[in-house]
Short mmCIF file of C-alpha atoms in Angstrom, two decimals:
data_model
loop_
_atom_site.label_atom_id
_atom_site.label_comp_id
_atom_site.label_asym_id
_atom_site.label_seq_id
_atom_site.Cartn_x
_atom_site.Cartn_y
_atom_site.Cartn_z
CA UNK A 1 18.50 14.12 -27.85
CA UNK A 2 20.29 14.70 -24.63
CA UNK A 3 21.46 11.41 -22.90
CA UNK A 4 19.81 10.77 -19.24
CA UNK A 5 22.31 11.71 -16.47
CA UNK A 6 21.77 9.26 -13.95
CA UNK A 7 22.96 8.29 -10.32
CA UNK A 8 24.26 5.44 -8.77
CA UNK A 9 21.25 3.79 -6.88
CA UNK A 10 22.18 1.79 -3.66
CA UNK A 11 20.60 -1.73 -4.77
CA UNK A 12 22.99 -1.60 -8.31
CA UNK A 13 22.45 -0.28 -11.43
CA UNK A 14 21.57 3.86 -11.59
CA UNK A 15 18.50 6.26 -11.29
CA UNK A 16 17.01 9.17 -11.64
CA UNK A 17 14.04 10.86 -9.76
CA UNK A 18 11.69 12.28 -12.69
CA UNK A 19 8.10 13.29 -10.85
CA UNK A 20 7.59 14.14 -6.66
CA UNK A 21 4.18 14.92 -6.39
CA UNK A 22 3.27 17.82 -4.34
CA UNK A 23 0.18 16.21 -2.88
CA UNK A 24 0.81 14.57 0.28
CA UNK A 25 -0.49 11.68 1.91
CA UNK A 26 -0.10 9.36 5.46
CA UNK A 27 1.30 6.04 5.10
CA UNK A 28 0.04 3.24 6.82
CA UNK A 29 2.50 4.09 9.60
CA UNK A 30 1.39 7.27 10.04
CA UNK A 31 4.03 9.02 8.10
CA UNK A 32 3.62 12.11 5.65
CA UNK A 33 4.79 10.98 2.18
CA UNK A 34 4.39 12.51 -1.46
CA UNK A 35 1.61 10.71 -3.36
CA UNK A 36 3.46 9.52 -6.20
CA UNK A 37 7.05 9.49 -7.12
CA UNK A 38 8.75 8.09 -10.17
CA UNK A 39 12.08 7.57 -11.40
CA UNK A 40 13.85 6.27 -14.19
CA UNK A 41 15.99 3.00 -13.46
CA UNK A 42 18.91 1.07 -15.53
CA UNK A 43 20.80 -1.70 -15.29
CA UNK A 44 23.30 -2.97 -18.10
CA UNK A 45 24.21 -6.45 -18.58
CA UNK A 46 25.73 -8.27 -16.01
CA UNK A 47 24.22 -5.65 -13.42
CA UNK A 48 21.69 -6.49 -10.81
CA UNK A 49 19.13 -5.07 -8.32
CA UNK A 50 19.84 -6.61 -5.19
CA UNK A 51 17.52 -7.57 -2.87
CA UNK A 52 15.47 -4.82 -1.61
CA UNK A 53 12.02 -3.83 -0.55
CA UNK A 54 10.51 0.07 0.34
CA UNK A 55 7.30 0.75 2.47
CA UNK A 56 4.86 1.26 -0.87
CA UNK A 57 3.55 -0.49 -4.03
CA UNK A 58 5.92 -0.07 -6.85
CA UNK A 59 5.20 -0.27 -10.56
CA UNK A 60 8.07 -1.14 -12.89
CA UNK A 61 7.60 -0.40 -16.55
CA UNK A 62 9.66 -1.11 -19.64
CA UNK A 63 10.91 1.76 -21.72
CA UNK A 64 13.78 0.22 -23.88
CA UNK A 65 16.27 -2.89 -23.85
CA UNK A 66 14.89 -6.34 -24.09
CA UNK A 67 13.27 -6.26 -20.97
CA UNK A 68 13.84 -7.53 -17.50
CA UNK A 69 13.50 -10.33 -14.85
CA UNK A 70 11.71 -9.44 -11.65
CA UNK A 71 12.14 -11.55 -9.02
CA UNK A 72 9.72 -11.13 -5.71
CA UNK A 73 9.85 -12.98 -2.33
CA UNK A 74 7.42 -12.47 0.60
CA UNK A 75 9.73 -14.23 3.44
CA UNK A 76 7.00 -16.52 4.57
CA UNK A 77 6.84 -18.13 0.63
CA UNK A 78 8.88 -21.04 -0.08
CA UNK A 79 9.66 -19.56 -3.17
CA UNK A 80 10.51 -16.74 -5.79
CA UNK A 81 8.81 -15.61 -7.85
CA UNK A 82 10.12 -14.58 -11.49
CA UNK A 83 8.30 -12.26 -13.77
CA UNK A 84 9.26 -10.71 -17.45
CA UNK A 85 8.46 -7.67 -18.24
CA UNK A 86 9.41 -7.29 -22.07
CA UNK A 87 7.89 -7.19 -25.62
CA UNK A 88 8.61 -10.95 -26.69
CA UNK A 89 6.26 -11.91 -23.28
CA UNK A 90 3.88 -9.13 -23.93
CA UNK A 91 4.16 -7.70 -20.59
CA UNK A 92 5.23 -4.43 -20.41
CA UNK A 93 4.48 -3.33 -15.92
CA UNK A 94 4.75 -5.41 -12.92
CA UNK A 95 2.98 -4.35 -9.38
CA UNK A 96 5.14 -5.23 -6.53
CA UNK A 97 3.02 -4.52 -3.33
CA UNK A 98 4.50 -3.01 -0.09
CA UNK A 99 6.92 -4.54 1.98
CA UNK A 100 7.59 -7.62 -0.72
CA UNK A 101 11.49 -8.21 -1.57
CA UNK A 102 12.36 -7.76 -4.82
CA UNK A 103 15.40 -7.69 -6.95
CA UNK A 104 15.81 -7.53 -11.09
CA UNK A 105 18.50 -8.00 -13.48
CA UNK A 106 18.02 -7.42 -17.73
CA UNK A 107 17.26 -9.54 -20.22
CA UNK A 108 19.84 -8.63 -22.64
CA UNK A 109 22.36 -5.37 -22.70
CA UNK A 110 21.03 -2.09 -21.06
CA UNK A 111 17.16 -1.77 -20.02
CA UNK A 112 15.55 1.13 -19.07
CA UNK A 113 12.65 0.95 -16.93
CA UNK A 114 10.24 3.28 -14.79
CA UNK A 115 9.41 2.65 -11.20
CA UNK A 116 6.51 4.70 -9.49
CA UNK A 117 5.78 4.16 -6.00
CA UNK A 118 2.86 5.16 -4.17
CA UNK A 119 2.58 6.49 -1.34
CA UNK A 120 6.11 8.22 -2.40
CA UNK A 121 9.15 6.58 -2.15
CA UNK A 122 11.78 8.03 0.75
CA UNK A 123 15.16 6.35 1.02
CA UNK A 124 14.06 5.71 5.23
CA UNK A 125 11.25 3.37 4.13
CA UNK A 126 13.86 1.48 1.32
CA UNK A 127 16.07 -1.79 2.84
CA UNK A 128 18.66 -3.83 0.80
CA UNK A 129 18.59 -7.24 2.29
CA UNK A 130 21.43 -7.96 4.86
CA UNK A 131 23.71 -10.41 2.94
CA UNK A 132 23.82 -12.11 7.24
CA UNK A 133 20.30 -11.81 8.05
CA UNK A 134 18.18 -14.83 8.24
CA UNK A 135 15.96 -13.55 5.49
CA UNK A 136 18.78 -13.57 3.26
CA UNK A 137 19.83 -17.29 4.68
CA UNK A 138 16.32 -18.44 4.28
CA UNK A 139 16.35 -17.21 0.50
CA UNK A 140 19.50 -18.70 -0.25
CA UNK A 141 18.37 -22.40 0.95
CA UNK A 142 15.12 -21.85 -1.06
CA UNK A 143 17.37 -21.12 -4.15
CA UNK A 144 20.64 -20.50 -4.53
CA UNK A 145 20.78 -18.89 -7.62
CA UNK A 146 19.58 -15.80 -5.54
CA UNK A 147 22.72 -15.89 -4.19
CA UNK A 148 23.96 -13.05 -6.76
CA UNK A 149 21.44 -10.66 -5.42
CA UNK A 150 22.30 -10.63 -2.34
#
C-alpha cells in the first residue's frame, strides 16, 4: 500500500485534495464554485487546526486514529462547542455549516479524517482567525483553553 503524500495545510496539520467535481454551481455570493470537493486531512498528536472557517458546509469524517475533537464557535455564542467524532462515542461525521469557526485537534496519535465541502472549497473563501482580531479576543475571554488554536 502506498503511503498518502500529503501537504502542509495553512490551519496545521497536512492535506490532500482527493475529488473536484466538475459540476459547477453559484454560491450564495454569487460566485462559480465546484459542487463538491474533498480532501483528506491529518493531524498527529500534539498538532492542531487552528481557528478557521470557509464560505460552505463542511463534513468531517473519521477514517483511522482514535478520533478527533471538533470545536465550533458562531461569534455571537457565548460558547464552544466540542464534538467527538470517533468509534468509542459512536460518531463517525460532523456538519459544520458555512461561515461557523472551527478548529480540531486528535484524540490520541495520528487521525485521518475526510472533509467535503459543498459548494467547493477555494482557498479565497477559507480564513484562519487573526490571533489580534476581536473575534479571536472575544473567544479567548469565553475560554481560554482556545487559546492554543489561535
Amino acid at each position: 500500500m502506498q503511503p498518502i503524500k500529503l501537504s502542509e495545510h495553512p490551519e496545521g496539520g497536512r492535506f490532500l485534495e482527493v475529488f473536484r467535481s466538475n459540476a459547477v454551481v453559484t454560491n450564495n455570493k454569487g460566485q462559480r464554485r465546484s459542487a463538491l470537493t474533498h480532501i483528506y486531512f491529518s493531524l498527529d498528536k500534539g498538532e492542531v487546526s487552528r481557528f478557521h472557517k470557509v464560505q460552505s458546509d463542511e463534513v468531517w469524517n473519521l477514517y483511522q486514529g482514535a478520533g478527533l475533537y471538533l470545536y465550533t464557535w458562531n461569534d455571537l455564542d457565548k460558547n464552544v462547542q466540542r464534538m467527538e467524532i470517533s468509534s468509542n462515542n459512536n460518531t463517525f461525521c460532523q456538519v459544520v455549516p458555512a461561515g461557523t469557526w472551527q478548529a480540531a485537534e486528535p484524540i490520541g496519535k495520528t487521525v485521518l479524517v475526510g472533509c467535503s465541502v459543498g459548494p467547493g472549497f477555494e482557498f479565497a473563501d477559507f480564513s484562519l482567525i487573526d490571533p489580534q482580531s476581536i473575534e479571536a479576543k472575544k473567544l479567548i475571554s469565553i475560554n481560554s483553553d482556545m487559546l492554543k488554536f489561535i
